[in-house]
Coordinates of C-alpha atoms in Angstrom, one line a residue:
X28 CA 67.6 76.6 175.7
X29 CA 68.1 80.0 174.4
X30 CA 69.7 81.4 171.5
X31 CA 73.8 82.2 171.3
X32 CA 73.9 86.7 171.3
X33 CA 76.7 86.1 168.3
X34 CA 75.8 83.4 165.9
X35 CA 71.8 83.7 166.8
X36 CA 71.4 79.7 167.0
X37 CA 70.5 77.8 169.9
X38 CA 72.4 77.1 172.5
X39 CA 72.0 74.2 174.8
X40 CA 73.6 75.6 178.3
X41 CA 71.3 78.8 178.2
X42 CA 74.7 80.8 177.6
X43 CA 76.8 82.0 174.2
X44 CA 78.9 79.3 172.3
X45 CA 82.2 78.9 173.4
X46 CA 83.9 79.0 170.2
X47 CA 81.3 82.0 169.3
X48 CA 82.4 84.1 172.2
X49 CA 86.8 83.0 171.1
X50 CA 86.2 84.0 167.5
X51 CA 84.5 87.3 168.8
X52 CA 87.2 88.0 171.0
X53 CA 90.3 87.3 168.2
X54 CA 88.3 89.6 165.8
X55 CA 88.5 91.8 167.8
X56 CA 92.3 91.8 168.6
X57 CA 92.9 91.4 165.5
X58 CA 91.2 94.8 164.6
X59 CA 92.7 96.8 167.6
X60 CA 96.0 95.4 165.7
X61 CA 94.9 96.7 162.6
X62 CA 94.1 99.8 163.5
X63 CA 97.5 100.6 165.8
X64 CA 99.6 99.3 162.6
X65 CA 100.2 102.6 161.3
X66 CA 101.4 104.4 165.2
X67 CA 103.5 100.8 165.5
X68 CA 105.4 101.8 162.3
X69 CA 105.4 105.9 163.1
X70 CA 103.5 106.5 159.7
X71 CA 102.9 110.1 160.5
X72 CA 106.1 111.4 161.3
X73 CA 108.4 109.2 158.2
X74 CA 106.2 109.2 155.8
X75 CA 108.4 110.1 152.8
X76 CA 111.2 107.7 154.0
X77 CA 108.9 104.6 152.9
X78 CA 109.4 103.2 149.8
X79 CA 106.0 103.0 147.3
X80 CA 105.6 99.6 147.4
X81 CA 105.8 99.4 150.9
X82 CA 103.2 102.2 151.7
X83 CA 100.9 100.2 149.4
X84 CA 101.3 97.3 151.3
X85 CA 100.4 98.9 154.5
X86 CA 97.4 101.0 153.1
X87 CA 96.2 97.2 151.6
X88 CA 96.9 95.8 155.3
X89 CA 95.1 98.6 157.4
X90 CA 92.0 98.8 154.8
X91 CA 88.6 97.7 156.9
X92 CA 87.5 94.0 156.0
X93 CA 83.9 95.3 155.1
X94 CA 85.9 97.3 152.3
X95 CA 87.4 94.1 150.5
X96 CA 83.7 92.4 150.7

């Protein structure tokens, strides 16, 4: 036995949880996703085409989740 490296409880087959080591790994696609959002849309180069509501939107949307806690 031997504790998981992600949620730091123990772990049975001497490895990490499953279902620690899935959540890890959407988190972090979920972050690269964030953080190519703005090069997706071409946020640099049309900038003053987007409408105010919509920039807000995507400034809300590409904020970092330790922000919001």
């Amino acid at each position: 036995m031997k504790l998981c490296n992600i949620c730091h409880k123990i772990s049975a087959t001497d490895q990490d949880h499953l279902d620690c080591i899935q959540k890890r790994s959407i988190e972090a696609e979920a972050e690269d996703f964030k953080n190519s959002l703005p090069e997706k849309l071409n946020l640099a180069n049309n900038n003053e085409e987007l409408d105010v509501g919509v920039k807000a939107i995507l400034e809300h949307l590409s904020k970092s989740k330790d922000s919001d806690e």
